[in-house]
Every structure is written in structure tokens, then in C-alpha cells.
mmCIF file of C-alpha atoms and ligand atoms in Angstrom:
data_model
loop_
_atom_site.group_PDB
_atom_site.id
_atom_site.type_symbol
_atom_site.label_atom_id
_atom_site.label_comp_id
_atom_site.label_asym_id
_atom_site.label_seq_id
_atom_site.Cartn_x
_atom_site.Cartn_y
_atom_site.Cartn_z
ATOM 1 C CA MET A 30 -10.871 -14.583 3.679
ATOM 2 C CA ALA A 31 -11.379 -17.207 6.371
ATOM 3 C CA GLU A 32 -8.830 -19.489 6.774
ATOM 4 C CA ARG A 33 -9.164 -23.308 7.559
ATOM 5 C CA PRO A 34 -7.004 -24.678 10.526
ATOM 6 C CA TYR A 35 -3.468 -25.822 9.263
ATOM 7 C CA VAL A 36 -0.474 -27.198 10.338
ATOM 8 C CA ILE A 37 2.990 -26.838 8.283
ATOM 9 C CA ASP A 38 4.783 -29.783 7.614
ATOM 10 C CA LYS A 39 8.631 -29.034 7.220
ATOM 11 C CA MET A 40 9.778 -29.893 3.868
ATOM 12 C CA ILE A 41 13.153 -28.216 2.961
ATOM 13 C CA SER A 42 15.474 -27.216 6.187
ATOM 14 C CA ALA A 43 17.174 -24.015 6.597
ATOM 15 C CA LYS A 44 20.530 -25.501 6.301
ATOM 16 C CA ALA A 45 19.703 -27.669 3.085
ATOM 17 C CA ILE A 46 18.540 -23.917 1.364
ATOM 18 C CA ASP A 47 21.805 -22.166 2.670
ATOM 19 C CA ALA A 48 24.043 -25.189 1.328
ATOM 20 C CA ARG A 49 21.870 -24.929 -2.213
ATOM 21 C CA ILE A 50 22.202 -21.431 -2.435
ATOM 22 C CA GLU A 51 26.109 -21.781 -1.847
ATOM 23 C CA GLU A 52 25.965 -23.731 -4.939
ATOM 24 C CA LEU A 53 23.614 -21.648 -7.191
ATOM 25 C CA ALA A 54 25.814 -18.771 -6.582
ATOM 26 C CA ARG A 55 29.000 -20.600 -7.704
ATOM 27 C CA GLU A 56 27.146 -21.425 -11.023
ATOM 28 C CA ILE A 57 26.069 -17.707 -11.339
ATOM 29 C CA LYS A 58 29.025 -16.205 -10.730
ATOM 30 C CA ALA A 59 30.667 -18.701 -13.463
ATOM 31 C CA GLU A 60 27.809 -17.623 -16.201
ATOM 32 C CA PHE A 61 28.329 -13.543 -15.465
ATOM 33 C CA PRO A 62 31.879 -12.144 -16.814
ATOM 34 C CA VAL A 63 33.659 -11.090 -14.040
ATOM 35 C CA GLY A 64 34.107 -7.125 -13.747
ATOM 36 C CA GLU A 65 29.957 -6.639 -15.030
ATOM 37 C CA ARG A 66 27.542 -5.777 -13.231
ATOM 38 C CA ILE A 67 24.785 -8.378 -12.275
ATOM 39 C CA VAL A 68 20.981 -6.582 -12.144
ATOM 40 C CA VAL A 69 19.545 -9.044 -9.482
ATOM 41 C CA VAL A 70 15.877 -8.347 -10.194
ATOM 42 C CA GLY A 71 13.633 -9.882 -7.132
ATOM 43 C CA LEU A 72 9.806 -10.813 -8.364
ATOM 44 C CA LEU A 73 7.812 -9.223 -5.102
ATOM 45 C CA ARG A 74 7.238 -10.393 -2.368
ATOM 46 C CA GLY A 75 7.714 -14.160 -2.205
ATOM 47 C CA SER A 76 11.624 -13.760 -3.725
ATOM 48 C CA PHE A 77 12.397 -11.067 -0.977
ATOM 49 C CA VAL A 78 14.086 -13.678 1.694
ATOM 50 C CA PHE A 79 15.897 -15.509 -1.360
ATOM 51 C CA ILE A 80 17.196 -12.545 -3.448
ATOM 52 C CA ALA A 81 18.738 -11.435 0.222
ATOM 53 C CA ASP A 82 20.471 -14.483 0.778
ATOM 54 C CA LEU A 83 21.723 -14.894 -2.756
ATOM 55 C CA VAL A 84 23.109 -11.719 -3.352
ATOM 56 C CA ARG A 85 25.191 -12.034 -0.391
ATOM 57 C CA GLU A 86 26.488 -15.070 -1.777
ATOM 58 C CA LEU A 87 27.714 -12.832 -4.771
ATOM 59 C CA GLY A 88 29.532 -10.809 -2.419
ATOM 60 C CA ASP A 89 32.711 -10.271 -4.304
ATOM 61 C CA ARG A 90 30.517 -9.177 -7.360
ATOM 62 C CA ASP A 91 29.210 -5.521 -8.422
ATOM 63 C CA VAL A 92 25.565 -6.295 -7.987
ATOM 64 C CA GLU A 93 22.552 -3.955 -8.169
ATOM 65 C CA VAL A 94 19.159 -5.141 -6.693
ATOM 66 C CA ASP A 95 15.647 -3.882 -8.216
ATOM 67 C CA PHE A 96 12.188 -5.087 -7.808
ATOM 68 C CA LEU A 97 9.434 -6.302 -10.035
ATOM 69 C CA GLU A 98 5.773 -7.233 -8.738
ATOM 70 C CA ALA A 99 3.565 -9.033 -10.607
ATOM 71 C CA SER A 100 0.387 -10.661 -10.668
ATOM 72 C CA SER A 101 -1.426 -13.717 -12.515
ATOM 73 C CA TYR A 102 -4.964 -13.905 -12.712
ATOM 74 C CA GLY A 103 -6.422 -17.112 -13.912
ATOM 75 C CA ASN A 104 -9.645 -16.899 -16.228
ATOM 76 C CA ALA A 105 -12.063 -19.552 -15.512
ATOM 77 C CA THR A 106 -13.612 -19.907 -19.096
ATOM 78 C CA GLU A 107 -9.956 -20.307 -20.860
ATOM 79 C CA SER A 108 -6.540 -22.117 -19.877
ATOM 80 C CA SER A 109 -4.788 -18.903 -20.808
ATOM 81 C CA ARG A 110 -3.614 -16.081 -18.054
ATOM 82 C CA GLU A 111 -3.492 -12.764 -17.480
ATOM 83 C CA VAL A 112 -0.180 -11.770 -16.368
ATOM 84 C CA ARG A 113 0.057 -7.950 -15.084
ATOM 85 C CA ILE A 114 2.756 -5.696 -14.116
ATOM 86 C CA LEU A 115 1.943 -4.224 -10.156
ATOM 87 C CA LYS A 116 5.376 -2.424 -9.543
ATOM 88 C CA ASP A 117 7.655 -1.829 -12.686
ATOM 89 C CA LEU A 118 11.940 -1.797 -12.235
ATOM 90 C CA ARG A 119 13.453 1.575 -10.919
ATOM 91 C CA GLY A 120 16.236 1.459 -13.189
ATOM 92 C CA GLU A 121 17.117 0.598 -16.772
ATOM 93 C CA ILE A 122 18.288 -2.916 -17.892
ATOM 94 C CA GLU A 123 19.057 -2.301 -21.674
ATOM 95 C CA GLY A 124 22.717 -3.476 -22.448
ATOM 96 C CA ARG A 125 22.893 -4.869 -18.999
ATOM 97 C CA ASN A 126 23.417 -8.595 -17.577
ATOM 98 C CA VAL A 127 20.011 -9.316 -15.789
ATOM 99 C CA LEU A 128 19.157 -11.787 -12.757
ATOM 100 C CA VAL A 129 15.775 -12.571 -12.082
ATOM 101 C CA VAL A 130 14.810 -13.973 -8.931
ATOM 102 C CA GLU A 131 11.384 -15.640 -8.080
ATOM 103 C CA ASP A 132 10.406 -18.154 -5.246
ATOM 104 C CA ILE A 133 8.717 -20.730 -7.196
ATOM 105 C CA VAL A 134 7.667 -22.136 -10.952
ATOM 106 C CA ASP A 135 4.371 -22.995 -10.748
ATOM 107 C CA THR A 136 2.377 -22.403 -14.450
ATOM 108 C CA GLY A 137 5.224 -20.916 -15.428
ATOM 109 C CA HIS A 138 2.740 -17.763 -16.909
ATOM 110 C CA THR A 139 3.971 -14.937 -14.833
ATOM 111 C CA LEU A 140 7.929 -16.059 -15.395
ATOM 112 C CA ASN A 141 7.240 -16.250 -19.265
ATOM 113 C CA HIS A 142 5.587 -12.918 -19.403
ATOM 114 C CA VAL A 143 8.328 -11.066 -17.058
ATOM 115 C CA ILE A 144 11.367 -12.526 -19.161
ATOM 116 C CA HIS A 145 9.563 -11.537 -22.593
ATOM 117 C CA LEU A 146 8.666 -8.306 -21.253
ATOM 118 C CA LEU A 147 12.517 -7.767 -20.160
ATOM 119 C CA GLY A 148 13.760 -9.487 -22.795
ATOM 120 C CA SER A 149 12.023 -6.393 -25.142
ATOM 121 C CA ARG A 150 14.152 -4.135 -23.338
ATOM 122 C CA HIS A 151 17.423 -5.618 -24.827
ATOM 123 C CA PRO A 152 19.424 -6.424 -22.352
ATOM 124 C CA LYS A 153 22.780 -7.442 -22.686
ATOM 125 C CA LYS A 154 22.133 -10.939 -21.135
ATOM 126 C CA LEU A 155 18.954 -12.032 -19.144
ATOM 127 C CA LYS A 156 18.857 -15.420 -16.743
ATOM 128 C CA THR A 157 16.277 -16.492 -14.346
ATOM 129 C CA ILE A 158 16.781 -18.546 -11.238
ATOM 130 C CA ALA A 159 14.000 -19.948 -8.930
ATOM 131 C CA LEU A 160 14.108 -21.444 -5.720
ATOM 132 C CA LEU A 161 11.603 -23.782 -5.997
ATOM 133 C CA ASP A 162 9.894 -25.538 -9.287
ATOM 134 C CA LYS A 163 6.692 -27.476 -9.594
ATOM 135 C CA PRO A 164 7.148 -28.798 -12.839
ATOM 136 C CA SER A 165 4.466 -31.581 -12.659
ATOM 137 C CA ARG A 166 2.075 -27.875 -13.261
ATOM 138 C CA ARG A 167 3.559 -26.338 -15.894
ATOM 139 C CA GLU A 168 0.936 -24.879 -18.890
ATOM 140 C CA ALA A 169 3.416 -22.143 -20.647
ATOM 141 C CA ASP A 170 6.734 -23.385 -22.128
ATOM 142 C CA PHE A 171 8.759 -22.312 -19.579
ATOM 143 C CA LYS A 172 12.325 -23.408 -17.824
ATOM 144 C CA ALA A 173 14.207 -21.501 -15.665
ATOM 145 C CA ASP A 174 18.338 -21.015 -16.213
ATOM 146 C CA TRP A 175 18.685 -22.646 -12.387
ATOM 147 C CA ILE A 176 16.571 -23.848 -9.717
ATOM 148 C CA GLY A 177 16.813 -24.450 -5.686
ATOM 149 C CA PHE A 178 14.756 -27.509 -5.629
ATOM 150 C CA GLU A 179 12.213 -29.959 -7.731
ATOM 151 C CA ILE A 180 8.961 -29.858 -5.633
ATOM 152 C CA PRO A 181 5.919 -31.900 -6.105
ATOM 153 C CA ASP A 182 2.505 -30.579 -6.333
ATOM 154 C CA GLU A 183 1.880 -28.980 -2.655
ATOM 155 C CA PHE A 184 1.074 -25.823 -1.375
ATOM 156 C CA VAL A 185 4.282 -24.549 0.257
ATOM 157 C CA VAL A 186 5.171 -21.531 2.435
ATOM 158 C CA GLY A 187 8.182 -20.200 4.491
ATOM 159 C CA TYR A 188 11.238 -18.560 3.282
ATOM 160 C CA GLY A 189 9.148 -15.493 1.500
ATOM 161 C CA ILE A 190 6.614 -17.582 0.761
ATOM 162 C CA ASP A 191 3.169 -17.020 2.439
ATOM 163 C CA TYR A 192 -0.142 -18.109 3.028
ATOM 164 C CA ALA A 193 -2.792 -15.572 3.146
ATOM 165 C CA GLN A 194 0.335 -13.260 3.890
ATOM 166 C CA CYS A 195 1.512 -15.444 7.009
ATOM 167 C CA ASN A 196 4.505 -17.309 6.994
ATOM 168 C CA ARG A 197 6.748 -15.463 5.198
ATOM 169 C CA ASN A 198 8.739 -15.228 8.469
ATOM 170 C CA LEU A 199 9.786 -19.232 8.771
ATOM 171 C CA PRO A 200 13.526 -19.882 8.045
ATOM 172 C CA TYR A 201 12.453 -23.126 6.344
ATOM 173 C CA ILE A 202 10.120 -24.294 3.374
ATOM 174 C CA GLY A 203 7.315 -26.108 4.718
ATOM 175 C CA LYS A 204 4.131 -27.658 3.399
ATOM 176 C CA VAL A 205 0.394 -26.712 4.136
ATOM 177 C CA ARG A 206 -1.328 -29.360 5.501
ATOM 178 C CA PHE A 207 -5.126 -28.837 6.501
ATOM 179 C CA THR A 208 -6.496 -30.420 9.723
HETATM 180 P P1 5GP B 17 2.962 -19.291 -11.781
HETATM 181 O O1 5GP B 17 4.216 -19.863 -12.445
HETATM 182 O O2 5GP B 17 1.883 -20.286 -12.146
HETATM 183 O O3 5GP B 17 2.568 -18.561 -12.772
HETATM 184 O O4 5GP B 17 2.835 -18.246 -10.798
HETATM 185 C C1 5GP B 17 4.153 -18.692 -9.882
HETATM 186 C C2 5GP B 17 3.662 -17.584 -8.485
HETATM 187 O O5 5GP B 17 2.379 -18.502 -7.813
HETATM 188 C C3 5GP B 17 4.390 -17.782 -7.507
HETATM 189 O O6 5GP B 17 5.472 -16.857 -7.638
HETATM 190 C C4 5GP B 17 3.865 -18.208 -6.097
HETATM 191 O O7 5GP B 17 3.556 -15.992 -6.090
HETATM 192 C C5 5GP B 17 2.540 -18.359 -6.517
HETATM 193 N N1 5GP B 17 2.525 -20.104 -6.142
HETATM 194 C C6 5GP B 17 2.708 -21.480 -6.565
HETATM 195 N N2 5GP B 17 2.845 -22.084 -5.974
HETATM 196 C C7 5GP B 17 2.436 -21.663 -4.885
HETATM 197 C C8 5GP B 17 2.801 -22.480 -3.683
HETATM 198 O O8 5GP B 17 2.874 -23.726 -2.981
HETATM 199 N N3 5GP B 17 2.689 -21.313 -2.346
HETATM 200 C C9 5GP B 17 2.384 -20.250 -2.307
HETATM 201 N N4 5GP B 17 2.408 -19.344 -1.294
HETATM 202 N N5 5GP B 17 2.632 -19.381 -3.898
HETATM 203 C C10 5GP B 17 2.743 -20.380 -4.771
HETATM 204 MG MG1 MG B 18 5.221 -15.262 -6.537
#
């Protein structure tokens, strides 16, 4: 894919992300009973940095980490989207406390599909957290239990999130501006 030249304008600093994750972890701990294991499920690949920081804020809890990869394909002729599971969980979630971790909720189709799928496996508790939310883009009826930051309809990168597989290693969130 040919890339147009672009610059990245910083939008959310590493420090702000860090502070927000501390707050979110406190709320998550209040929601999940002490002494019960939490299966933290990261959606590959964009959530890998977020999940790494988040689970370390849950350091005093019994946490298991698993991953799921989903891909959504837009359909030009319909407003619907097909979501496919490219990599399923390794572990069972029936009767367990599950926290799904996503990078961005955009149209909402991906998480909507994933939550229905995981819900059909009868977890004891199923909650979702997304670092970023673009509410103005929503198509599916989906709402995460926790959101790090609401952002406008901009294409963002960094902190695990890519543009053409680059910029995942930036410690902050920035928006892509084509020059
Ligand atoms: P949706 O909610 O539309 O089903 O899809 C959410 C997914 O779209 C996110 O997990 C992410 O992979 C991708 N996405 C949405 N907005 C952006 C963005 O600004 N930058 C990047 N790199 N991916 C995005
Ligand atoms: Mg994604």
C-alpha cells in the first residue's frame, strides 16, 4: 500500500494515559469480587500496549491473560459489517469473570460481535473496556463499560495502534495529519 506523507500531532500524552489507567483499574477492581480470578482478554493487535499497562495496575488481583483477534470487513452495498474471528481464545470462559480490552470503539461492530460471541459461552461476568471511543462514528448499538478517552472522528495512532503497521510503539496517542 502506497503511503501518503504524514505527520503525527500529539493528542493524549503518555502521562495522561497512565493517570487514566490508574483510575480505570480502581473502578475495575471495585466491579470484580476480591479473590476471584479475572480473565483479561485483549483484542489483537491494537490493545497489546493497553492490556500490558492495565494488568499491571491489577497487580494485586488474580489475573489470567488471553487474546482474541477479530477482523471486520465493510460491505460497500450494505451498512452492515461482517466480523470474523481470526484467532479465538485459548481458554474456556464459562462461569468465569471476563474483561475484554479493546483499543478503539469506532462503529461498534467489532465489539458488538465479540461480546455476543463470548456471552454465548456463559461467562459469570462479561465487561468491556476500550482506551478510546469515537461516539460520533457509532453504527452498532454498543456501549463499553469503561472508556479511557472520548475522541473526535480522527485517525489516531500510537500506544499499540497502527497506521499501515507503523507507530504502534509510540508511547502517546497522536492523530495522523496528511501533508
Ligand atoms: P469498529 O468499532 O468500527 O468495529 O472497529 C474498531 C476497530 O477499528 C478498532 O479496533 C481499530 O482496529 C480500528 N480503528 C478505528 N479507529 C481507528 C483509528 O483511528 N486508527 C486505527 N489505527 N484504527 C482504528
Ligand atoms: Mg482493533
